[in-house]
């Protein structure tokens, strides 16, 4: 699918540019489809991953992100869009706090 190609492009470019290395963790805030593709690509390439979504994401999409063995965080509801724990911002928050985390930055 188009999301698979986007995920492959993001991961391959990060590797080529040295921003993503063996042992790193891929982190993606997502509403579902791109997150599932990132999870698949990270697992195929041997990376740990964390997908972050919200409660509006369907259970089927959540299951597809979990299926590749990574972590899924369902962020708290009701947070302001500029709150550091809002699902879109949580990716940057985690990457800033953890060495070896690579943020997909799709938003």
JSON list of C-alpha atoms in Angstrom, two decimals:
[
{"chain": "A", "resi": 1, "resn": "UNK", "atom": "CA", "xyz": [0.00, 0.00, 0.00]},
{"chain": "A", "resi": 2, "resn": "UNK", "atom": "CA", "xyz": [0.97, 3.65, -0.18]},
{"chain": "A", "resi": 3, "resn": "UNK", "atom": "CA", "xyz": [1.54, 3.69, 3.61]},
{"chain": "A", "resi": 4, "resn": "UNK", "atom": "CA", "xyz": [4.01, 0.79, 3.30]},
{"chain": "A", "resi": 5, "resn": "UNK", "atom": "CA", "xyz": [5.99, 2.75, 0.72]},
{"chain": "A", "resi": 6, "resn": "UNK", "atom": "CA", "xyz": [5.97, 5.86, 2.90]},
{"chain": "A", "resi": 7, "resn": "UNK", "atom": "CA", "xyz": [7.21, 3.83, 5.89]},
{"chain": "A", "resi": 8, "resn": "UNK", "atom": "CA", "xyz": [9.96, 2.22, 3.82]},
{"chain": "A", "resi": 9, "resn": "UNK", "atom": "CA", "xyz": [11.04, 5.65, 2.54]},
{"chain": "A", "resi": 10, "resn": "UNK", "atom": "CA", "xyz": [11.14, 7.19, 6.04]},
{"chain": "A", "resi": 11, "resn": "UNK", "atom": "CA", "xyz": [13.14, 4.30, 7.53]},
{"chain": "A", "resi": 12, "resn": "UNK", "atom": "CA", "xyz": [15.54, 3.98, 4.57]},
{"chain": "A", "resi": 13, "resn": "UNK", "atom": "CA", "xyz": [16.27, 7.71, 4.48]},
{"chain": "A", "resi": 14, "resn": "UNK", "atom": "CA", "xyz": [16.90, 7.83, 8.23]},
{"chain": "A", "resi": 15, "resn": "UNK", "atom": "CA", "xyz": [19.31, 4.91, 7.95]},
{"chain": "A", "resi": 16, "resn": "UNK", "atom": "CA", "xyz": [21.12, 6.42, 4.97]},
{"chain": "A", "resi": 17, "resn": "UNK", "atom": "CA", "xyz": [21.48, 9.75, 6.79]},
{"chain": "A", "resi": 18, "resn": "UNK", "atom": "CA", "xyz": [22.74, 8.07, 9.98]},
{"chain": "A", "resi": 19, "resn": "UNK", "atom": "CA", "xyz": [19.74, 9.20, 12.05]},
{"chain": "A", "resi": 20, "resn": "UNK", "atom": "CA", "xyz": [18.63, 5.59, 12.62]},
{"chain": "A", "resi": 21, "resn": "UNK", "atom": "CA", "xyz": [21.13, 2.92, 13.64]},
{"chain": "A", "resi": 22, "resn": "UNK", "atom": "CA", "xyz": [21.11, -0.67, 14.86]},
{"chain": "A", "resi": 23, "resn": "UNK", "atom": "CA", "xyz": [19.77, -0.84, 18.40]},
{"chain": "A", "resi": 24, "resn": "UNK", "atom": "CA", "xyz": [17.65, 2.31, 18.05]},
{"chain": "A", "resi": 25, "resn": "UNK", "atom": "CA", "xyz": [13.93, 2.49, 18.72]},
{"chain": "A", "resi": 26, "resn": "UNK", "atom": "CA", "xyz": [11.53, 3.88, 16.11]},
{"chain": "A", "resi": 27, "resn": "UNK", "atom": "CA", "xyz": [8.79, 6.08, 17.61]},
{"chain": "A", "resi": 28, "resn": "UNK", "atom": "CA", "xyz": [5.67, 7.07, 15.66]},
{"chain": "A", "resi": 29, "resn": "UNK", "atom": "CA", "xyz": [2.63, 9.12, 16.60]},
{"chain": "A", "resi": 30, "resn": "UNK", "atom": "CA", "xyz": [-0.18, 7.91, 14.39]},
{"chain": "A", "resi": 31, "resn": "UNK", "atom": "CA", "xyz": [-3.89, 7.70, 13.85]},
{"chain": "A", "resi": 32, "resn": "UNK", "atom": "CA", "xyz": [-3.40, 4.14, 12.60]},
{"chain": "A", "resi": 33, "resn": "UNK", "atom": "CA", "xyz": [-2.50, 3.32, 9.02]},
{"chain": "A", "resi": 34, "resn": "UNK", "atom": "CA", "xyz": [0.98, 4.82, 8.82]},
{"chain": "A", "resi": 35, "resn": "UNK", "atom": "CA", "xyz": [1.71, 3.51, 12.31]},
{"chain": "A", "resi": 36, "resn": "UNK", "atom": "CA", "xyz": [0.92, -0.05, 11.24]},
{"chain": "A", "resi": 37, "resn": "UNK", "atom": "CA", "xyz": [3.22, 0.33, 8.24]},
{"chain": "A", "resi": 38, "resn": "UNK", "atom": "CA", "xyz": [6.01, 1.82, 10.39]},
{"chain": "A", "resi": 39, "resn": "UNK", "atom": "CA", "xyz": [5.59, -1.05, 12.89]},
{"chain": "A", "resi": 40, "resn": "UNK", "atom": "CA", "xyz": [5.92, -3.59, 10.09]},
{"chain": "A", "resi": 41, "resn": "UNK", "atom": "CA", "xyz": [8.96, -1.90, 8.55]},
{"chain": "A", "resi": 42, "resn": "UNK", "atom": "CA", "xyz": [10.70, -1.45, 11.93]},
{"chain": "A", "resi": 43, "resn": "UNK", "atom": "CA", "xyz": [10.16, -5.12, 12.78]},
{"chain": "A", "resi": 44, "resn": "UNK", "atom": "CA", "xyz": [11.38, -6.25, 9.34]},
{"chain": "A", "resi": 45, "resn": "UNK", "atom": "CA", "xyz": [14.56, -4.23, 9.80]},
{"chain": "A", "resi": 46, "resn": "UNK", "atom": "CA", "xyz": [15.15, -5.38, 13.38]},
{"chain": "A", "resi": 47, "resn": "UNK", "atom": "CA", "xyz": [14.28, -2.19, 15.24]},
{"chain": "A", "resi": 48, "resn": "UNK", "atom": "CA", "xyz": [12.25, -1.91, 18.41]},
{"chain": "A", "resi": 49, "resn": "UNK", "atom": "CA", "xyz": [9.33, 0.44, 17.99]},
{"chain": "A", "resi": 50, "resn": "UNK", "atom": "CA", "xyz": [6.77, 2.42, 19.91]},
{"chain": "A", "resi": 51, "resn": "UNK", "atom": "CA", "xyz": [3.54, 3.44, 18.21]},
{"chain": "A", "resi": 52, "resn": "UNK", "atom": "CA", "xyz": [1.50, 6.17, 19.88]},
{"chain": "A", "resi": 53, "resn": "UNK", "atom": "CA", "xyz": [-2.16, 6.73, 19.14]},
{"chain": "A", "resi": 54, "resn": "UNK", "atom": "CA", "xyz": [-5.36, 7.94, 20.78]},
{"chain": "A", "resi": 55, "resn": "UNK", "atom": "CA", "xyz": [-8.57, 6.26, 21.90]},
{"chain": "A", "resi": 56, "resn": "UNK", "atom": "CA", "xyz": [-10.28, 7.15, 18.61]},
{"chain": "A", "resi": 57, "resn": "UNK", "atom": "CA", "xyz": [-8.03, 4.67, 16.79]},
{"chain": "A", "resi": 58, "resn": "UNK", "atom": "CA", "xyz": [-9.94, 1.46, 16.07]},
{"chain": "A", "resi": 59, "resn": "UNK", "atom": "CA", "xyz": [-9.08, -1.73, 17.90]},
{"chain": "A", "resi": 60, "resn": "UNK", "atom": "CA", "xyz": [-8.24, -3.36, 14.54]},
{"chain": "A", "resi": 61, "resn": "UNK", "atom": "CA", "xyz": [-5.64, -0.69, 13.80]},
{"chain": "A", "resi": 62, "resn": "UNK", "atom": "CA", "xyz": [-4.25, -1.01, 17.32]},
{"chain": "A", "resi": 63, "resn": "UNK", "atom": "CA", "xyz": [-4.00, -4.77, 16.88]},
{"chain": "A", "resi": 64, "resn": "UNK", "atom": "CA", "xyz": [-2.13, -4.34, 13.59]},
{"chain": "A", "resi": 65, "resn": "UNK", "atom": "CA", "xyz": [0.42, -2.10, 15.32]},
{"chain": "A", "resi": 66, "resn": "UNK", "atom": "CA", "xyz": [0.88, -4.59, 18.17]},
{"chain": "A", "resi": 67, "resn": "UNK", "atom": "CA", "xyz": [1.17, -7.57, 15.81]},
{"chain": "A", "resi": 68, "resn": "UNK", "atom": "CA", "xyz": [4.85, -6.92, 15.03]},
{"chain": "A", "resi": 69, "resn": "UNK", "atom": "CA", "xyz": [5.94, -7.09, 18.66]},
{"chain": "A", "resi": 70, "resn": "UNK", "atom": "CA", "xyz": [6.47, -3.45, 19.54]},
{"chain": "A", "resi": 71, "resn": "UNK", "atom": "CA", "xyz": [4.91, -1.27, 22.16]},
{"chain": "A", "resi": 72, "resn": "UNK", "atom": "CA", "xyz": [1.63, 0.58, 21.67]},
{"chain": "A", "resi": 73, "resn": "UNK", "atom": "CA", "xyz": [0.80, 3.61, 23.78]},
{"chain": "A", "resi": 74, "resn": "UNK", "atom": "CA", "xyz": [-2.78, 4.87, 23.79]},
{"chain": "A", "resi": 75, "resn": "UNK", "atom": "CA", "xyz": [-2.44, 8.45, 24.98]},
{"chain": "A", "resi": 76, "resn": "UNK", "atom": "CA", "xyz": [-4.79, 10.11, 27.43]},
{"chain": "A", "resi": 77, "resn": "UNK", "atom": "CA", "xyz": [-7.89, 11.85, 26.13]},
{"chain": "A", "resi": 78, "resn": "UNK", "atom": "CA", "xyz": [-8.78, 15.46, 26.70]},
{"chain": "A", "resi": 79, "resn": "UNK", "atom": "CA", "xyz": [-5.30, 16.95, 26.53]},
{"chain": "A", "resi": 80, "resn": "UNK", "atom": "CA", "xyz": [-4.75, 20.26, 24.77]},
{"chain": "A", "resi": 81, "resn": "UNK", "atom": "CA", "xyz": [-3.15, 19.97, 21.34]},
{"chain": "A", "resi": 82, "resn": "UNK", "atom": "CA", "xyz": [-0.02, 21.70, 22.66]},
{"chain": "A", "resi": 83, "resn": "UNK", "atom": "CA", "xyz": [0.31, 19.47, 25.75]},
{"chain": "A", "resi": 84, "resn": "UNK", "atom": "CA", "xyz": [3.57, 17.41, 25.69]},
{"chain": "A", "resi": 85, "resn": "UNK", "atom": "CA", "xyz": [1.61, 14.21, 26.47]},
{"chain": "A", "resi": 86, "resn": "UNK", "atom": "CA", "xyz": [-0.92, 14.71, 23.63]},
{"chain": "A", "resi": 87, "resn": "UNK", "atom": "CA", "xyz": [-0.56, 11.74, 21.28]},
{"chain": "A", "resi": 88, "resn": "UNK", "atom": "CA", "xyz": [0.86, 13.85, 18.44]},
{"chain": "A", "resi": 89, "resn": "UNK", "atom": "CA", "xyz": [3.45, 15.48, 20.73]},
{"chain": "A", "resi": 90, "resn": "UNK", "atom": "CA", "xyz": [4.33, 12.41, 22.77]},
{"chain": "A", "resi": 91, "resn": "UNK", "atom": "CA", "xyz": [6.67, 11.17, 20.01]},
{"chain": "A", "resi": 92, "resn": "UNK", "atom": "CA", "xyz": [8.89, 14.26, 20.33]},
{"chain": "A", "resi": 93, "resn": "UNK", "atom": "CA", "xyz": [8.65, 14.13, 24.13]},
{"chain": "A", "resi": 94, "resn": "UNK", "atom": "CA", "xyz": [9.86, 10.51, 24.24]},
{"chain": "A", "resi": 95, "resn": "UNK", "atom": "CA", "xyz": [12.62, 11.13, 21.69]},
{"chain": "A", "resi": 96, "resn": "UNK", "atom": "CA", "xyz": [13.90, 14.13, 23.65]},
{"chain": "A", "resi": 97, "resn": "UNK", "atom": "CA", "xyz": [14.02, 12.05, 26.84]},
{"chain": "A", "resi": 98, "resn": "UNK", "atom": "CA", "xyz": [15.60, 8.90, 25.42]},
{"chain": "A", "resi": 99, "resn": "UNK", "atom": "CA", "xyz": [18.89, 8.52, 23.58]},
{"chain": "A", "resi": 100, "resn": "UNK", "atom": "CA", "xyz": [18.57, 6.18, 20.62]},
{"chain": "A", "resi": 101, "resn": "UNK", "atom": "CA", "xyz": [14.92, 7.00, 19.89]},
{"chain": "A", "resi": 102, "resn": "UNK", "atom": "CA", "xyz": [14.16, 7.99, 16.30]},
{"chain": "A", "resi": 103, "resn": "UNK", "atom": "CA", "xyz": [10.98, 10.02, 15.73]},
{"chain": "A", "resi": 104, "resn": "UNK", "atom": "CA", "xyz": [9.16, 9.40, 12.46]},
{"chain": "A", "resi": 105, "resn": "UNK", "atom": "CA", "xyz": [7.71, 12.95, 12.56]},
{"chain": "A", "resi": 106, "resn": "UNK", "atom": "CA", "xyz": [4.82, 12.32, 10.18]},
{"chain": "A", "resi": 107, "resn": "UNK", "atom": "CA", "xyz": [2.74, 15.25, 11.49]}
]
